[in-house]
Coordinates of C-alpha atoms in Angstrom, one line a residue:
X1 CA 141.5 -19.5 52.4
X2 CA 145.9 -20.2 53.5
X3 CA 148.9 -18.4 51.3
X4 CA 149.4 -21.1 48.9
X5 CA 145.4 -21.7 48.1
X6 CA 145.5 -17.8 47.0
X7 CA 148.3 -18.0 45.4
X8 CA 146.8 -21.4 43.1
X9 CA 144.1 -19.3 42.1
X10 CA 146.1 -16.1 41.6
X11 CA 147.9 -18.0 38.8
X12 CA 145.2 -19.4 37.3
X13 CA 143.5 -16.5 36.6
X14 CA 146.7 -15.2 34.8
X15 CA 147.6 -18.1 33.3
X16 CA 143.4 -18.9 31.8
X17 CA 142.4 -15.0 31.3
X18 CA 146.0 -13.5 30.9
X19 CA 144.8 -11.7 33.9
X20 CA 147.5 -8.9 35.2
X21 CA 149.2 -10.7 38.0
X22 CA 149.5 -7.2 40.5
X23 CA 145.8 -6.5 40.1
X24 CA 144.7 -10.7 40.6
X25 CA 146.5 -10.4 43.4
X26 CA 146.1 -7.1 44.8
X27 CA 141.9 -8.5 44.5
X28 CA 142.3 -11.7 46.2
X29 CA 144.4 -10.2 49.4
X30 CA 141.7 -7.8 49.8
X31 CA 138.6 -10.6 49.2
X32 CA 140.7 -13.0 51.6
X33 CA 140.0 -10.2 54.8
X34 CA 141.8 -9.8 57.7
X35 CA 145.1 -12.1 56.3
X36 CA 148.1 -12.9 58.7
X37 CA 150.9 -10.4 57.5
X38 CA 152.7 -13.5 57.0
X39 CA 150.4 -15.2 54.7
X40 CA 150.0 -12.5 52.5
X41 CA 153.5 -12.5 52.2
X42 CA 153.9 -15.4 51.7
X43 CA 151.4 -15.5 49.2
X44 CA 152.9 -12.7 47.4
X45 CA 156.0 -14.3 47.5
X46 CA 154.9 -17.4 45.7
X47 CA 153.1 -15.4 43.3
X48 CA 155.8 -13.9 41.4
X49 CA 158.2 -15.8 42.4
X50 CA 156.2 -18.4 40.0
X51 CA 156.4 -15.7 37.4
X52 CA 159.8 -14.9 37.8
X53 CA 161.0 -18.3 37.6
X54 CA 158.9 -20.0 34.3
X55 CA 160.2 -21.3 32.5
X56 CA 163.0 -22.9 35.2
X57 CA 159.9 -24.6 37.2
X58 CA 159.1 -26.2 33.6
X59 CA 162.6 -27.2 32.8
X60 CA 163.1 -28.9 36.2
X61 CA 159.2 -30.2 36.0
X62 CA 159.6 -31.8 32.8
X63 CA 162.9 -33.4 33.7
X64 CA 160.7 -35.9 36.0
X65 CA 157.4 -36.1 34.0
X66 CA 156.5 -38.4 31.4
X67 CA 154.2 -36.0 29.8
X68 CA 154.5 -33.2 27.8
X69 CA 154.3 -29.9 29.5
X70 CA 152.3 -28.3 27.1
X71 CA 149.8 -31.6 27.7
X72 CA 149.2 -30.7 31.4
X73 CA 146.4 -29.4 32.5
X74 CA 146.1 -26.1 33.2
X75 CA 145.6 -26.4 37.1
X76 CA 148.4 -29.7 37.5
X77 CA 150.7 -27.5 36.0
X78 CA 150.2 -24.2 38.3
X79 CA 150.4 -26.8 41.1
X80 CA 153.4 -28.2 40.1
X81 CA 155.1 -24.8 39.6
X82 CA 153.9 -23.8 43.4
X83 CA 155.5 -26.9 44.3
X84 CA 158.5 -26.9 42.3
X85 CA 159.6 -23.2 43.4
X86 CA 158.7 -24.1 47.0
X87 CA 161.5 -27.4 46.7
X88 CA 164.1 -25.4 44.5
X89 CA 163.8 -21.8 45.8
X90 CA 162.2 -21.4 49.2
X91 CA 164.3 -22.9 52.1
X92 CA 162.1 -22.6 55.0
X93 CA 159.5 -24.5 53.7
X94 CA 159.6 -28.4 54.4
X95 CA 159.4 -30.5 51.4
X96 CA 156.8 -32.4 53.1
X97 CA 154.5 -29.3 53.2
X98 CA 155.5 -28.3 49.6
X99 CA 154.6 -32.0 48.4
X100 CA 151.5 -32.5 50.6
X101 CA 150.2 -28.7 49.8
X102 CA 150.5 -29.0 46.3
X103 CA 148.7 -32.7 45.9
X104 CA 145.8 -31.1 48.1
X105 CA 145.2 -27.7 45.9
X106 CA 144.6 -30.0 42.6
X107 CA 142.7 -32.7 45.0
X108 CA 140.4 -29.9 46.0
X109 CA 139.8 -28.9 42.1
X110 CA 138.3 -32.0 41.4
X111 CA 141.2 -33.3 39.4
X112 CA 141.4 -36.4 42.2
X113 CA 143.1 -38.8 39.1
X114 CA 145.9 -35.8 39.3
X115 CA 146.7 -36.2 42.6
X116 CA 149.1 -39.5 42.3
X117 CA 151.3 -37.7 39.5
X118 CA 152.0 -34.1 40.8
X119 CA 152.7 -36.3 44.6
X120 CA 155.2 -38.1 42.3
X121 CA 156.7 -35.9 40.2
X122 CA 157.2 -33.7 43.5
X123 CA 158.8 -36.3 45.3
X124 CA 161.5 -36.7 42.9
X125 CA 162.1 -33.0 42.0
X126 CA 162.6 -33.0 46.1
X127 CA 165.2 -35.6 46.0
X128 CA 167.4 -34.3 43.0
X129 CA 167.1 -30.2 43.5
X130 CA 168.4 -29.2 40.3
X131 CA 167.0 -27.4 37.0
X132 CA 168.6 -28.9 33.9
X133 CA 170.4 -26.3 31.9
X134 CA 171.1 -26.3 28.3
X135 CA 175.2 -26.1 27.2
X136 CA 174.5 -23.0 24.7
X137 CA 175.4 -20.0 26.8
X138 CA 171.8 -18.3 25.1
X139 CA 169.6 -20.8 26.2
X140 CA 171.2 -21.2 29.9
X141 CA 170.1 -18.1 30.4
X142 CA 166.5 -18.5 29.2
X143 CA 165.9 -21.5 31.0
X144 CA 168.0 -20.6 34.4
X145 CA 166.7 -16.6 34.0
X146 CA 163.2 -17.7 33.2
X147 CA 163.3 -15.0 30.0
X148 CA 162.3 -15.8 26.3
X149 CA 165.0 -17.1 23.7
X150 CA 164.5 -14.5 21.3
X151 CA 164.6 -11.9 24.2
X152 CA 167.9 -12.9 25.5
X153 CA 169.3 -13.2 21.6
X154 CA 168.7 -9.9 21.7
X155 CA 170.0 -8.4 25.0
X156 CA 172.7 -10.8 24.3
X157 CA 173.5 -9.2 20.7
X158 CA 173.2 -6.2 21.8
X159 CA 174.8 -6.2 25.6
X160 CA 176.7 -9.1 25.3
X161 CA 176.3 -11.9 27.2
X162 CA 177.6 -11.1 30.3
X163 CA 175.2 -7.8 30.7
X164 CA 172.6 -10.0 29.5
X165 CA 172.4 -12.1 32.9
X166 CA 172.8 -9.2 34.5
X167 CA 170.2 -7.8 32.9
X168 CA 167.5 -11.1 33.6
X169 CA 168.9 -11.0 37.2
X170 CA 167.9 -8.0 37.5
X171 CA 164.3 -8.4 35.9
X172 CA 164.0 -11.2 38.5
X173 CA 164.6 -9.4 41.5
X174 CA 161.7 -8.2 43.5
X175 CA 161.6 -4.2 43.5
X176 CA 160.8 -1.7 46.4
X177 CA 158.0 -0.1 46.1
X178 CA 158.5 3.6 45.7
X179 CA 157.2 7.0 46.4
X180 CA 157.1 10.7 45.0
X181 CA 156.8 13.3 47.2
X182 CA 154.1 16.2 46.3
X183 CA 156.4 19.0 46.9
X184 CA 153.1 21.2 46.9
X185 CA 152.7 19.2 50.6
X186 CA 155.6 18.8 51.7
X187 CA 159.6 18.2 51.0
X188 CA 161.0 14.7 51.0
X189 CA 162.5 15.6 54.5
X190 CA 159.1 15.9 56.0
X191 CA 157.9 12.5 54.6
X192 CA 160.9 10.4 55.5
X193 CA 160.3 11.8 58.8
X194 CA 156.0 11.6 59.2
X195 CA 156.8 7.7 57.4
X196 CA 159.7 7.1 60.4
X197 CA 156.2 8.4 62.6
X198 CA 153.9 5.6 61.1
X199 CA 156.4 3.0 61.4
X200 CA 157.7 3.1 58.1
X201 CA 161.3 2.2 57.4
X202 CA 161.9 4.5 54.3
X203 CA 165.1 6.2 52.7
X204 CA 165.7 8.7 49.5
X205 CA 166.0 7.3 46.3
X206 CA 169.8 7.7 44.3
X207 CA 168.2 9.0 41.1
X208 CA 165.6 11.2 41.9
X209 CA 165.5 14.1 44.0
X210 CA 161.9 13.5 45.3
X211 CA 161.7 9.9 45.5
X212 CA 161.4 7.3 48.4
X213 CA 162.4 4.1 48.5
X214 CA 160.3 2.1 51.2
X215 CA 162.1 -0.8 53.2
X216 CA 159.0 -2.1 54.5
X217 CA 155.7 -0.9 53.0
X218 CA 152.6 -2.8 54.3
X219 CA 149.4 -1.3 53.0
X220 CA 149.8 2.2 52.1
X221 CA 146.5 3.3 51.5
X222 CA 145.7 3.2 55.2
X223 CA 148.6 5.5 56.7
X224 CA 147.3 8.9 57.7
X225 CA 150.2 10.5 55.4
X226 CA 148.9 8.2 52.4
X227 CA 145.5 10.6 53.2
X228 CA 146.9 13.2 53.8
X229 CA 148.3 13.3 49.9
X230 CA 152.1 14.1 50.5
X231 CA 153.1 11.3 48.2
X232 CA 152.2 9.5 45.5
X233 CA 153.7 5.9 44.5
X234 CA 155.3 6.3 41.4
X235 CA 158.9 4.4 40.0
X236 CA 161.8 6.1 40.3
X237 CA 162.2 5.6 36.3
X238 CA 159.3 7.1 35.7
X239 CA 159.4 10.5 38.6
X240 CA 162.9 11.0 36.5
X241 CA 159.9 11.0 33.0
X242 CA 157.7 13.6 34.5
X243 CA 161.1 16.0 35.8
X244 CA 162.9 15.9 32.4
X245 CA 159.7 17.0 30.3
X246 CA 160.3 20.1 32.7
X247 CA 156.8 21.7 32.6
X248 CA 156.6 25.5 33.7
X249 CA 153.7 27.3 35.2
X250 CA 151.0 28.5 33.3
X251 CA 151.0 25.8 30.6
X252 CA 148.2 24.1 28.9
X253 CA 149.5 20.6 28.6
X254 CA 148.2 17.1 27.5
X255 CA 149.4 13.5 28.9
X256 CA 148.0 11.5 25.2
X257 CA 147.6 8.7 27.9
X258 CA 147.5 9.4 31.1
X259 CA 146.3 6.5 32.6
X260 CA 147.0 5.2 35.8
X261 CA 147.8 9.0 36.2
X262 CA 151.3 9.3 37.9
X263 CA 152.7 11.6 35.5
X264 CA 149.7 13.9 34.8
X265 CA 149.5 14.1 38.6
X266 CA 153.9 14.7 38.4
X267 CA 153.3 17.8 35.6
X268 CA 150.4 19.5 38.0
X269 CA 152.3 19.3 40.7
X270 CA 155.2 20.7 38.9
X271 CA 153.6 23.6 37.3
X272 CA 152.7 24.4 41.0
X273 CA 149.2 25.3 40.4
X274 CA 149.0 27.3 37.7
X275 CA 148.2 26.3 34.4
X276 CA 145.7 22.9 32.7
X277 CA 146.4 19.9 32.8
X278 CA 144.4 17.3 30.1
X279 CA 144.5 14.1 30.8
X280 CA 143.3 12.1 28.2
X281 CA 143.1 7.6 28.3
X282 CA 140.8 5.9 25.5
X283 CA 139.1 4.0 28.8
X284 CA 136.4 6.2 30.8
X285 CA 137.4 3.5 33.4
X286 CA 140.7 4.8 34.3
X287 CA 140.1 8.4 34.0
X288 CA 137.6 7.8 37.7
X289 CA 141.1 6.4 39.3
X290 CA 143.7 9.5 38.3
X291 CA 140.6 12.0 39.1
X292 CA 140.8 10.4 42.6
X293 CA 144.4 10.6 43.2
X294 CA 144.5 14.3 41.7
X295 CA 142.1 15.0 44.4
X296 CA 143.8 12.7 47.1
X297 CA 146.8 14.7 46.1
X298 CA 145.0 18.3 45.2
X299 CA 145.6 18.3 42.0
X300 CA 142.0 18.4 41.0
X301 CA 141.8 22.1 40.2
X302 CA 143.9 21.9 37.2
X303 CA 143.4 18.3 36.1
X304 CA 140.6 18.3 32.9
X305 CA 139.8 14.3 32.2
X306 CA 139.2 13.6 28.0
X307 CA 137.9 10.0 27.2
X308 CA 139.2 10.0 24.0
X309 CA 141.6 7.7 21.2
X310 CA 145.2 9.5 20.9
X311 CA 145.6 8.3 17.5
X312 CA 142.1 10.0 16.3
X313 CA 141.4 13.8 15.9
X314 CA 141.1 15.2 19.1
X315 CA 138.4 17.7 20.7
X316 CA 141.0 20.5 21.1
X317 CA 142.2 23.4 18.6
X318 CA 145.1 22.3 16.8
X319 CA 148.9 24.3 17.4
X320 CA 147.1 24.8 20.8
X321 CA 149.1 23.1 23.9
X322 CA 152.2 24.0 25.2
X323 CA 153.7 20.8 26.2
X324 CA 152.6 16.5 25.2
X325 CA 153.8 14.2 26.7
X326 CA 153.0 10.4 24.7
X327 CA 153.8 8.1 27.8
X328 CA 153.2 5.9 24.7
X329 CA 152.1 2.0 24.7
X330 CA 154.9 -0.1 24.2
X331 CA 155.5 -3.5 25.2
X332 CA 156.7 -3.2 28.7
X333 CA 160.4 -4.8 28.8
X334 CA 161.5 -2.6 30.9
X335 CA 158.9 -3.4 33.3
X336 CA 159.8 -7.3 33.8
X337 CA 160.4 -7.7 37.4
X338 CA 156.6 -5.6 38.5
X339 CA 155.0 -7.4 35.6
X340 CA 157.0 -10.8 35.5
X341 CA 154.4 -12.0 33.5
X342 CA 155.0 -10.2 30.0
X343 CA 157.6 -11.8 29.7
X344 CA 155.7 -15.2 28.2
X345 CA 153.0 -12.8 26.5
X346 CA 155.7 -10.8 24.6
X347 CA 156.6 -12.1 20.9
X348 CA 159.4 -10.7 19.0
X349 CA 157.1 -9.3 16.6
X350 CA 155.9 -6.8 19.2
X351 CA 158.3 -4.9 18.7
X352 CA 158.0 -3.0 15.9
X353 CA 154.6 -3.8 15.7
X354 CA 154.2 -1.8 19.1
X355 CA 157.1 0.9 17.4
X356 CA 154.4 1.5 14.2
X357 CA 151.6 2.1 16.7
X358 CA 153.5 4.5 18.5
X359 CA 155.0 6.5 15.5
X360 CA 151.0 6.6 14.2
X361 CA 150.0 8.4 17.9
X362 CA 152.9 10.7 17.6
X363 CA 151.7 11.8 13.8
X364 CA 148.8 13.1 15.6
X365 CA 149.4 14.4 18.5
X366 CA 152.0 16.4 17.5
X367 CA 148.6 18.9 15.1
X368 CA 147.8 20.0 18.9
X369 CA 151.8 21.1 19.7
X370 CA 151.9 24.8 19.0
X371 CA 155.1 26.0 17.2
X372 CA 157.6 26.4 19.8
X373 CA 156.1 23.7 21.8
X374 CA 157.8 21.1 23.9
X375 CA 156.4 17.3 23.0
X376 CA 158.3 14.4 25.3
X377 CA 158.5 11.2 23.8
X378 CA 158.0 7.7 26.4
X379 CA 158.5 4.2 26.5
X380 CA 158.6 1.8 29.7
X381 CA 160.3 -0.4 27.3
X382 CA 164.7 -0.8 27.0
X383 CA 164.3 -2.0 22.7
X384 CA 165.8 0.3 20.8
X385 CA 162.9 0.4 17.8
X386 CA 160.7 1.6 20.8
X387 CA 163.4 4.3 22.4
X388 CA 166.1 5.5 20.3
X389 CA 164.6 4.8 16.8
X390 CA 161.8 6.6 17.4
X391 CA 163.9 9.8 18.4
X392 CA 166.1 9.2 16.0
X393 CA 162.4 9.0 13.3
X394 CA 160.7 12.2 15.7
X395 CA 164.6 14.6 14.7
X396 CA 163.8 13.7 11.2
X397 CA 159.8 14.7 11.1
X398 CA 161.7 18.2 11.2
X399 CA 161.6 18.5 15.7
X400 CA 164.9 20.0 17.6
X401 CA 166.0 17.3 20.4
X402 CA 166.0 19.2 23.3
X403 CA 168.1 18.8 26.2
X404 CA 166.7 18.8 30.1
X405 CA 167.8 21.0 32.5
X406 CA 165.6 20.1 35.3
X407 CA 167.3 20.9 38.9
X408 CA 168.0 18.2 41.1
X409 CA 169.2 15.6 38.9
X410 CA 172.6 13.9 37.6
X411 CA 170.9 14.0 33.9
X412 CA 174.4 12.2 32.7
X413 CA 174.0 8.9 34.8
X414 CA 170.7 8.0 32.8
X415 CA 171.9 10.1 29.2
X416 CA 171.4 8.1 26.2
X417 CA 173.8 8.4 23.4
X418 CA 171.2 10.0 21.9
X419 CA 170.0 12.7 23.5
X420 CA 167.4 11.2 25.4
X421 CA 166.8 9.6 28.9
X422 CA 167.5 5.7 29.1
X423 CA 167.3 3.6 32.0
X424 CA 167.7 -0.2 32.9
X425 CA 166.7 -2.0 35.7
X426 CA 170.6 -4.2 36.1
X427 CA 172.1 -0.1 35.7
X428 CA 169.9 1.7 37.7
X429 CA 167.8 -1.1 39.5
X430 CA 164.5 1.5 38.1
X431 CA 162.3 0.3 35.2
X432 CA 163.6 0.0 32.5
X433 CA 162.4 3.5 30.3
X434 CA 163.0 5.3 27.5
X435 CA 162.5 9.6 27.1
X436 CA 162.8 11.9 24.5
X437 CA 162.3 15.2 24.5
X438 CA 161.7 18.0 21.7
X439 CA 161.0 21.2 20.8
X440 CA 158.5 22.2 17.8
X441 CA 160.0 24.9 15.6
X442 CA 159.1 28.4 16.6
X443 CA 158.0 29.7 13.0

């Protein structure tokens, strides 16, 4: 199967079934078998490129279409987006190939009647390579950077137009693969040396003292170093959350929404093999992945897996945990560079709705925190209702905001004005995260 055919099927699945792009693409590439690396790279570029530029592509298509975008059949629209992306954003793809391949994709779907329509629009676009943009600044950014208007308006009001545009631009950059060194088995220098010997170009990350940025990832799972469990794939901002929590050896720790397991494994590693980490998730299948990773990294003896809803009574004694991490369900608006499809699935009403859910979870979990214990709240969101305002609310419940003194991190670089930790794609070149650390009064 060609790269364009793979991208077409993946984007159809994302559009029709609300599938996650990364999951659908990984599955498609795996089922394609021994695909040449160049073809796999092109399929990936097409999938993420179309998702990141969807509003701009739709504006360009609409300028040459006699039919409204919303009335086009899904397969026709996806084929048009694929062709338009190649014409507008990929210099190395010949125009005739972009047009003819898109027409062929529609034909193979049995939509022969639509081939002339697709051919005509893409030929017009090839002759006039531009995206029509509104004059109003916020609307212009929304179309040009393919972010929903409500979100750009929010960011423009909060940060100003220039920074809002920079944040949208950072969301459209392909994020690097980042590893977190498993310091129970190797140092960062040793991991960098091993990767170099395996032919993988890598460098130390800037914010996290245990992070490694890959410049040429390939299939990590095939590397001997991966099988040895000397690192785990995790964004640099997510690494900071584990360090920020500052667990100590011997603690009894609860990671309340643990999947996919990166933070739970990081907490176990930081506890140096002493203590217990209870990894909780509402989906039993996701716990299997956490167990696999814990086993690969050597943390399985410490890990206790529990399938449970963090918003309901838990199978633990009250006031029994020294540290609770709530990496809460959220809008995910800090991860749009990794999950570009999310920007089209979120509505402004989702922000207060998720904030309400987060408070409900926190109220329940605090029942299980011992006096003097530590509570860490974290979200992969850029929005204040899910971050700083939640920290204010948690403080109002009687918790004491506590700074992190974990060594190796310049916390001033990521310090939130309220005392928490905040990262942004355009400022830190990481995912957008917020975390706040609290101490429960001893009495």
